[in-house]
């Protein structure tokens, strides 16, 4: 299943900030406030800029950061290529829950078993950043990250663990301020629980 975006358009070009500002002004009126009072003057434009940032991943190609790879068999320093999993812990991310349009924030732990290609470690957080900057649910976000890494790098396996706090849980309803949600997504060899147990243990030691 391919989860890549169909286009490579930039969200900062696609987001209609003027329209967002108009709608935010209407929202302020709808809650019984005055959008022209000093404290709220300029708020619609500030919200539009914020949403442009929050949703900058809409229409972006999440696989692009993984385009510059190093071949294991033909690379400049094959002796430096890891024989096991590559693990990157504690990648901080922020996303927006598509059910309530409230943020959720957390950490991503990423691991993959290289096939013939590896990638610079700095590329992995960029994949997370692009996919998180869209209306999301945590479960899908993890699956998309794992799929992108597995497909683009032709990895033998990929594993993504997300641990996040959702404001729709912490700030509304039951207001469970300490609650966090953990999800696991895996592909290839790491889809087998026994195969990923060691990696999960290694990630846990750094938590």
PDB file of C-alpha atoms in Angstrom:
ATOM      1  CA  UNK A   1       0.000   0.000   0.000  1.00  0.00           C
ATOM      2  CA  UNK A   2       1.486   3.343  -1.035  1.00  0.00           C
ATOM      3  CA  UNK A   3       0.895   6.217   1.369  1.00  0.00           C
ATOM      4  CA  UNK A   4       2.915   8.816  -0.502  1.00  0.00           C
ATOM      5  CA  UNK A   5       1.386  12.130  -1.488  1.00  0.00           C
ATOM      6  CA  UNK A   6       0.250  12.357  -5.117  1.00  0.00           C
ATOM      7  CA  UNK A   7       1.861  15.752  -5.648  1.00  0.00           C
ATOM      8  CA  UNK A   8       4.829  17.754  -4.469  1.00  0.00           C
ATOM      9  CA  UNK A   9       3.098  21.108  -4.036  1.00  0.00           C
ATOM     10  CA  UNK A  10       4.101  23.311  -1.123  1.00  0.00           C
ATOM     11  CA  UNK A  11       1.517  23.856   1.624  1.00  0.00           C
ATOM     12  CA  UNK A  12       2.673  27.441   2.148  1.00  0.00           C
ATOM     13  CA  UNK A  13       1.435  28.077  -1.392  1.00  0.00           C
ATOM     14  CA  UNK A  14      -1.759  26.052  -0.980  1.00  0.00           C
ATOM     15  CA  UNK A  15      -2.924  27.441   2.382  1.00  0.00           C
ATOM     16  CA  UNK A  16      -5.370  30.303   1.905  1.00  0.00           C
ATOM     17  CA  UNK A  17      -4.362  32.524   4.810  1.00  0.00           C
ATOM     18  CA  UNK A  18      -6.815  35.286   3.938  1.00  0.00           C
ATOM     19  CA  UNK A  19      -9.716  32.856   4.024  1.00  0.00           C
ATOM     20  CA  UNK A  20      -8.546  31.361   7.313  1.00  0.00           C
ATOM     21  CA  UNK A  21      -8.360  34.831   8.841  1.00  0.00           C
ATOM     22  CA  UNK A  22     -11.897  35.593   7.698  1.00  0.00           C
ATOM     23  CA  UNK A  23     -13.180  32.336   9.182  1.00  0.00           C
ATOM     24  CA  UNK A  24     -11.373  32.902  12.484  1.00  0.00           C
ATOM     25  CA  UNK A  25     -12.951  36.340  12.697  1.00  0.00           C
ATOM     26  CA  UNK A  26     -16.365  34.714  12.215  1.00  0.00           C
ATOM     27  CA  UNK A  27     -15.490  32.125  14.866  1.00  0.00           C
ATOM     28  CA  UNK A  28     -14.652  34.871  17.357  1.00  0.00           C
ATOM     29  CA  UNK A  29     -18.031  36.457  16.677  1.00  0.00           C
ATOM     30  CA  UNK A  30     -19.721  33.056  17.007  1.00  0.00           C
ATOM     31  CA  UNK A  31     -18.410  32.563  20.548  1.00  0.00           C
ATOM     32  CA  UNK A  32     -19.833  35.951  21.536  1.00  0.00           C
ATOM     33  CA  UNK A  33     -16.616  37.973  21.451  1.00  0.00           C
ATOM     34  CA  UNK A  34     -15.649  41.160  19.661  1.00  0.00           C
ATOM     35  CA  UNK A  35     -12.893  40.541  17.079  1.00  0.00           C
ATOM     36  CA  UNK A  36     -12.136  44.283  17.018  1.00  0.00           C
ATOM     37  CA  UNK A  37     -11.337  44.729  20.691  1.00  0.00           C
ATOM     38  CA  UNK A  38      -7.630  45.354  21.426  1.00  0.00           C
ATOM     39  CA  UNK A  39      -6.816  41.886  22.738  1.00  0.00           C
ATOM     40  CA  UNK A  40      -8.294  40.130  19.720  1.00  0.00           C
ATOM     41  CA  UNK A  41      -7.324  42.611  17.036  1.00  0.00           C
ATOM     42  CA  UNK A  42      -4.883  40.833  14.762  1.00  0.00           C
ATOM     43  CA  UNK A  43      -5.750  37.391  16.148  1.00  0.00           C
ATOM     44  CA  UNK A  44      -7.285  36.116  12.872  1.00  0.00           C
ATOM     45  CA  UNK A  45      -4.081  36.865  10.975  1.00  0.00           C
ATOM     46  CA  UNK A  46      -1.918  35.288  13.698  1.00  0.00           C
ATOM     47  CA  UNK A  47      -4.045  32.140  13.661  1.00  0.00           C
ATOM     48  CA  UNK A  48      -3.747  31.965   9.868  1.00  0.00           C
ATOM     49  CA  UNK A  49       0.052  32.101  10.119  1.00  0.00           C
ATOM     50  CA  UNK A  50       0.005  29.448  12.828  1.00  0.00           C
ATOM     51  CA  UNK A  51      -2.145  27.102  10.781  1.00  0.00           C
ATOM     52  CA  UNK A  52       0.075  27.607   7.774  1.00  0.00           C
ATOM     53  CA  UNK A  53       2.932  26.270   9.912  1.00  0.00           C
ATOM     54  CA  UNK A  54       0.881  23.492  11.535  1.00  0.00           C
ATOM     55  CA  UNK A  55      -0.273  22.165   8.166  1.00  0.00           C
ATOM     56  CA  UNK A  56       2.871  22.771   6.131  1.00  0.00           C
ATOM     57  CA  UNK A  57       3.094  19.040   5.366  1.00  0.00           C
ATOM     58  CA  UNK A  58      -0.132  18.975   3.353  1.00  0.00           C
ATOM     59  CA  UNK A  59       0.819  18.185  -0.231  1.00  0.00           C
ATOM     60  CA  UNK A  60       4.502  17.633   0.630  1.00  0.00           C
ATOM     61  CA  UNK A  61       6.317  14.509  -0.562  1.00  0.00           C
ATOM     62  CA  UNK A  62       7.262  12.756   2.682  1.00  0.00           C
ATOM     63  CA  UNK A  63       9.729  10.470   0.900  1.00  0.00           C
ATOM     64  CA  UNK A  64      11.850  13.325  -0.492  1.00  0.00           C
ATOM     65  CA  UNK A  65      14.165  13.546   2.567  1.00  0.00           C
ATOM     66  CA  UNK A  66      15.113   9.909   1.929  1.00  0.00           C
ATOM     67  CA  UNK A  67      16.150  10.521  -1.680  1.00  0.00           C
ATOM     68  CA  UNK A  68      19.864  10.909  -0.929  1.00  0.00           C
ATOM     69  CA  UNK A  69      20.960   7.432   0.122  1.00  0.00           C
ATOM     70  CA  UNK A  70      24.278   5.657   0.543  1.00  0.00           C
ATOM     71  CA  UNK A  71      24.657   2.237  -1.039  1.00  0.00           C
ATOM     72  CA  UNK A  72      25.763  -0.467   1.369  1.00  0.00           C
ATOM     73  CA  UNK A  73      27.594  -2.424  -1.322  1.00  0.00           C
ATOM     74  CA  UNK A  74      28.968   0.522  -3.314  1.00  0.00           C
ATOM     75  CA  UNK A  75      29.246   3.219  -0.672  1.00  0.00           C
ATOM     76  CA  UNK A  76      32.397   5.148   0.163  1.00  0.00           C
ATOM     77  CA  UNK A  77      32.916   3.398   3.496  1.00  0.00           C
ATOM     78  CA  UNK A  78      31.122   0.047   3.560  1.00  0.00           C
ATOM     79  CA  UNK A  79      32.933  -0.966   6.747  1.00  0.00           C
ATOM     80  CA  UNK A  80      30.954   1.690   8.634  1.00  0.00           C
ATOM     81  CA  UNK A  81      27.546   0.353   7.627  1.00  0.00           C
ATOM     82  CA  UNK A  82      25.703  -1.175  10.614  1.00  0.00           C
ATOM     83  CA  UNK A  83      25.111  -4.914  10.518  1.00  0.00           C
ATOM     84  CA  UNK A  84      21.945  -4.601  12.608  1.00  0.00           C
ATOM     85  CA  UNK A  85      19.185  -2.106  13.093  1.00  0.00           C
ATOM     86  CA  UNK A  86      19.606   1.656  12.878  1.00  0.00           C
ATOM     87  CA  UNK A  87      17.746   3.255  15.781  1.00  0.00           C
ATOM     88  CA  UNK A  88      16.909   6.924  16.325  1.00  0.00           C
ATOM     89  CA  UNK A  89      15.258   7.747  19.627  1.00  0.00           C
ATOM     90  CA  UNK A  90      13.405  10.771  20.946  1.00  0.00           C
ATOM     91  CA  UNK A  91      12.459  12.588  17.756  1.00  0.00           C
ATOM     92  CA  UNK A  92      10.140  15.308  19.022  1.00  0.00           C
ATOM     93  CA  UNK A  93       7.071  16.057  16.943  1.00  0.00           C
ATOM     94  CA  UNK A  94       3.875  18.086  17.001  1.00  0.00           C
ATOM     95  CA  UNK A  95       0.745  17.284  15.056  1.00  0.00           C
ATOM     96  CA  UNK A  96      -2.913  18.240  14.940  1.00  0.00           C
ATOM     97  CA  UNK A  97      -5.682  15.799  15.776  1.00  0.00           C
ATOM     98  CA  UNK A  98      -8.107  15.804  12.876  1.00  0.00           C
ATOM     99  CA  UNK A  99     -11.085  15.015  15.136  1.00  0.00           C
ATOM    100  CA  UNK A 100     -10.947  18.148  17.307  1.00  0.00           C
ATOM    101  CA  UNK A 101      -8.214  20.239  15.648  1.00  0.00           C
ATOM    102  CA  UNK A 102      -6.263  20.216  18.894  1.00  0.00           C
ATOM    103  CA  UNK A 103      -2.518  19.543  19.026  1.00  0.00           C
ATOM    104  CA  UNK A 104      -0.833  16.367  20.151  1.00  0.00           C
ATOM    105  CA  UNK A 105       2.840  16.364  21.005  1.00  0.00           C
ATOM    106  CA  UNK A 106       5.304  13.618  21.695  1.00  0.00           C
ATOM    107  CA  UNK A 107       8.348  11.620  20.719  1.00  0.00           C
ATOM    108  CA  UNK A 108       8.958   9.218  17.879  1.00  0.00           C
ATOM    109  CA  UNK A 109      11.386   6.305  18.135  1.00  0.00           C
ATOM    110  CA  UNK A 110      12.414   4.973  14.731  1.00  0.00           C
ATOM    111  CA  UNK A 111      14.310   1.842  13.734  1.00  0.00           C
ATOM    112  CA  UNK A 112      14.997   0.166  10.408  1.00  0.00           C
ATOM    113  CA  UNK A 113      16.938  -2.808   9.115  1.00  0.00           C
ATOM    114  CA  UNK A 114      18.910  -1.576   6.097  1.00  0.00           C
ATOM    115  CA  UNK A 115      18.658  -3.351   2.795  1.00  0.00           C
ATOM    116  CA  UNK A 116      21.163  -2.106   0.242  1.00  0.00           C
ATOM    117  CA  UNK A 117      20.708   1.558   1.177  1.00  0.00           C
ATOM    118  CA  UNK A 118      21.126   3.642   4.290  1.00  0.00           C
ATOM    119  CA  UNK A 119      20.319   7.308   4.782  1.00  0.00           C
ATOM    120  CA  UNK A 120      21.708  10.152   6.835  1.00  0.00           C
ATOM    121  CA  UNK A 121      20.131  10.173  10.277  1.00  0.00           C
ATOM    122  CA  UNK A 122      19.012  13.772   9.857  1.00  0.00           C
ATOM    123  CA  UNK A 123      16.613  12.687   7.108  1.00  0.00           C
ATOM    124  CA  UNK A 124      14.438  10.599   9.426  1.00  0.00           C
ATOM    125  CA  UNK A 125      13.169  13.513  11.580  1.00  0.00           C
ATOM    126  CA  UNK A 126      12.306  15.372   8.361  1.00  0.00           C
ATOM    127  CA  UNK A 127      10.001  12.510   7.336  1.00  0.00           C
ATOM    128  CA  UNK A 128       8.303  12.716  10.735  1.00  0.00           C
ATOM    129  CA  UNK A 129       8.008  16.493  10.472  1.00  0.00           C
ATOM    130  CA  UNK A 130       6.345  16.421   7.046  1.00  0.00           C
ATOM    131  CA  UNK A 131       3.844  13.709   7.946  1.00  0.00           C
ATOM    132  CA  UNK A 132       3.042  15.262  11.333  1.00  0.00           C
ATOM    133  CA  UNK A 133       2.284  18.658   9.754  1.00  0.00           C
ATOM    134  CA  UNK A 134      -1.101  17.497   8.490  1.00  0.00           C
ATOM    135  CA  UNK A 135      -4.486  16.772  10.068  1.00  0.00           C
ATOM    136  CA  UNK A 136      -3.643  13.425  11.647  1.00  0.00           C
ATOM    137  CA  UNK A 137      -4.467  10.600  13.984  1.00  0.00           C
ATOM    138  CA  UNK A 138      -1.553   9.066  15.849  1.00  0.00           C
ATOM    139  CA  UNK A 139      -2.148   5.542  14.598  1.00  0.00           C
ATOM    140  CA  UNK A 140      -2.035   6.609  10.953  1.00  0.00           C
ATOM    141  CA  UNK A 141       0.972   8.851  11.499  1.00  0.00           C
ATOM    142  CA  UNK A 142       3.038   5.927  12.776  1.00  0.00           C
ATOM    143  CA  UNK A 143       1.938   3.695   9.913  1.00  0.00           C
ATOM    144  CA  UNK A 144       2.825   6.356   7.349  1.00  0.00           C
ATOM    145  CA  UNK A 145       6.309   6.874   8.790  1.00  0.00           C
ATOM    146  CA  UNK A 146       7.007   3.133   8.871  1.00  0.00           C
ATOM    147  CA  UNK A 147       5.689   2.681   5.320  1.00  0.00           C
ATOM    148  CA  UNK A 148       7.701   5.581   3.911  1.00  0.00           C
ATOM    149  CA  UNK A 149      10.952   4.272   5.389  1.00  0.00           C
ATOM    150  CA  UNK A 150      10.296   0.698   4.329  1.00  0.00           C
ATOM    151  CA  UNK A 151       9.385   1.581   0.746  1.00  0.00           C
ATOM    152  CA  UNK A 152      11.811   4.419  -0.014  1.00  0.00           C
ATOM    153  CA  UNK A 153      14.845   2.706   1.525  1.00  0.00           C
ATOM    154  CA  UNK A 154      13.805  -0.795   0.497  1.00  0.00           C
ATOM    155  CA  UNK A 155      14.477  -1.691   4.115  1.00  0.00           C
ATOM    156  CA  UNK A 156      14.237  -5.248   5.394  1.00  0.00           C
ATOM    157  CA  UNK A 157      12.106  -3.932   8.203  1.00  0.00           C
ATOM    158  CA  UNK A 158      10.986  -0.718   9.882  1.00  0.00           C
ATOM    159  CA  UNK A 159       9.570   0.087  13.297  1.00  0.00           C
ATOM    160  CA  UNK A 160       8.015   3.309  14.602  1.00  0.00           C
ATOM    161  CA  UNK A 161       6.906   3.874  18.190  1.00  0.00           C
ATOM    162  CA  UNK A 162       5.028   7.079  18.955  1.00  0.00           C
ATOM    163  CA  UNK A 163       4.411   8.303  22.502  1.00  0.00           C
ATOM    164  CA  UNK A 164       2.273  11.437  22.599  1.00  0.00           C
ATOM    165  CA  UNK A 165      -0.040  13.514  24.752  1.00  0.00           C
ATOM    166  CA  UNK A 166      -3.257  14.662  23.119  1.00  0.00           C
ATOM    167  CA  UNK A 167      -4.909  17.890  24.168  1.00  0.00           C
ATOM    168  CA  UNK A 168      -8.275  16.380  23.284  1.00  0.00           C
ATOM    169  CA  UNK A 169      -7.581  14.064  26.257  1.00  0.00           C
ATOM    170  CA  UNK A 170      -5.579  16.319  28.566  1.00  0.00           C
ATOM    171  CA  UNK A 171      -7.466  19.614  28.135  1.00  0.00           C
ATOM    172  CA  UNK A 172     -11.086  18.597  27.506  1.00  0.00           C
ATOM    173  CA  UNK A 173     -13.524  15.879  28.512  1.00  0.00           C
ATOM    174  CA  UNK A 174     -12.022  13.870  31.363  1.00  0.00           C
ATOM    175  CA  UNK A 175      -8.916  16.105  31.435  1.00  0.00           C
ATOM    176  CA  UNK A 176      -6.465  13.303  32.066  1.00  0.00           C
ATOM    177  CA  UNK A 177      -3.456  15.591  32.241  1.00  0.00           C
ATOM    178  CA  UNK A 178      -0.864  12.809  32.628  1.00  0.00           C
ATOM    179  CA  UNK A 179      -2.268  10.415  30.033  1.00  0.00           C
ATOM    180  CA  UNK A 180      -0.176   9.553  26.994  1.00  0.00           C
ATOM    181  CA  UNK A 181      -0.853   7.316  24.020  1.00  0.00           C
ATOM    182  CA  UNK A 182       1.665   4.807  22.665  1.00  0.00           C
ATOM    183  CA  UNK A 183       1.333   3.265  19.212  1.00  0.00           C
ATOM    184  CA  UNK A 184       3.538   0.820  17.308  1.00  0.00           C
ATOM    185  CA  UNK A 185       3.798   0.464  13.533  1.00  0.00           C
ATOM    186  CA  UNK A 186       6.062  -2.044  11.806  1.00  0.00           C
ATOM    187  CA  UNK A 187       6.905  -3.400   8.381  1.00  0.00           C
ATOM    188  CA  UNK A 188       8.865  -6.344   7.018  1.00  0.00           C
ATOM    189  CA  UNK A 189      10.963  -8.423   9.398  1.00  0.00           C
ATOM    190  CA  UNK A 190      10.162  -6.105  12.300  1.00  0.00           C
ATOM    191  CA  UNK A 191       6.457  -6.828  11.970  1.00  0.00           C
ATOM    192  CA  UNK A 192       7.127 -10.010  13.967  1.00  0.00           C
ATOM    193  CA  UNK A 193       6.902  -9.278  17.720  1.00  0.00           C
ATOM    194  CA  UNK A 194       9.853 -11.524  18.542  1.00  0.00           C
ATOM    195  CA  UNK A 195      12.066  -9.797  15.979  1.00  0.00           C
ATOM    196  CA  UNK A 196      11.381  -6.329  17.332  1.00  0.00           C
ATOM    197  CA  UNK A 197      11.571  -7.212  21.044  1.00  0.00           C
ATOM    198  CA  UNK A 198      15.284  -6.385  21.318  1.00  0.00           C
ATOM    199  CA  UNK A 199      14.842  -3.053  19.561  1.00  0.00           C
ATOM    200  CA  UNK A 200      11.919  -2.086  21.790  1.00  0.00           C
ATOM    201  CA  UNK A 201      14.065  -2.971  24.800  1.00  0.00           C
ATOM    202  CA  UNK A 202      16.909  -0.766  23.526  1.00  0.00           C
ATOM    203  CA  UNK A 203      14.511   2.119  22.928  1.00  0.00           C
ATOM    204  CA  UNK A 204      13.074   1.674  26.415  1.00  0.00           C
ATOM    205  CA  UNK A 205      16.498   2.021  28.033  1.00  0.00           C
ATOM    206  CA  UNK A 206      16.710   5.557  26.740  1.00  0.00           C
ATOM    207  CA  UNK A 207      13.234   6.581  27.844  1.00  0.00           C
TER     208      UNK A 207
END
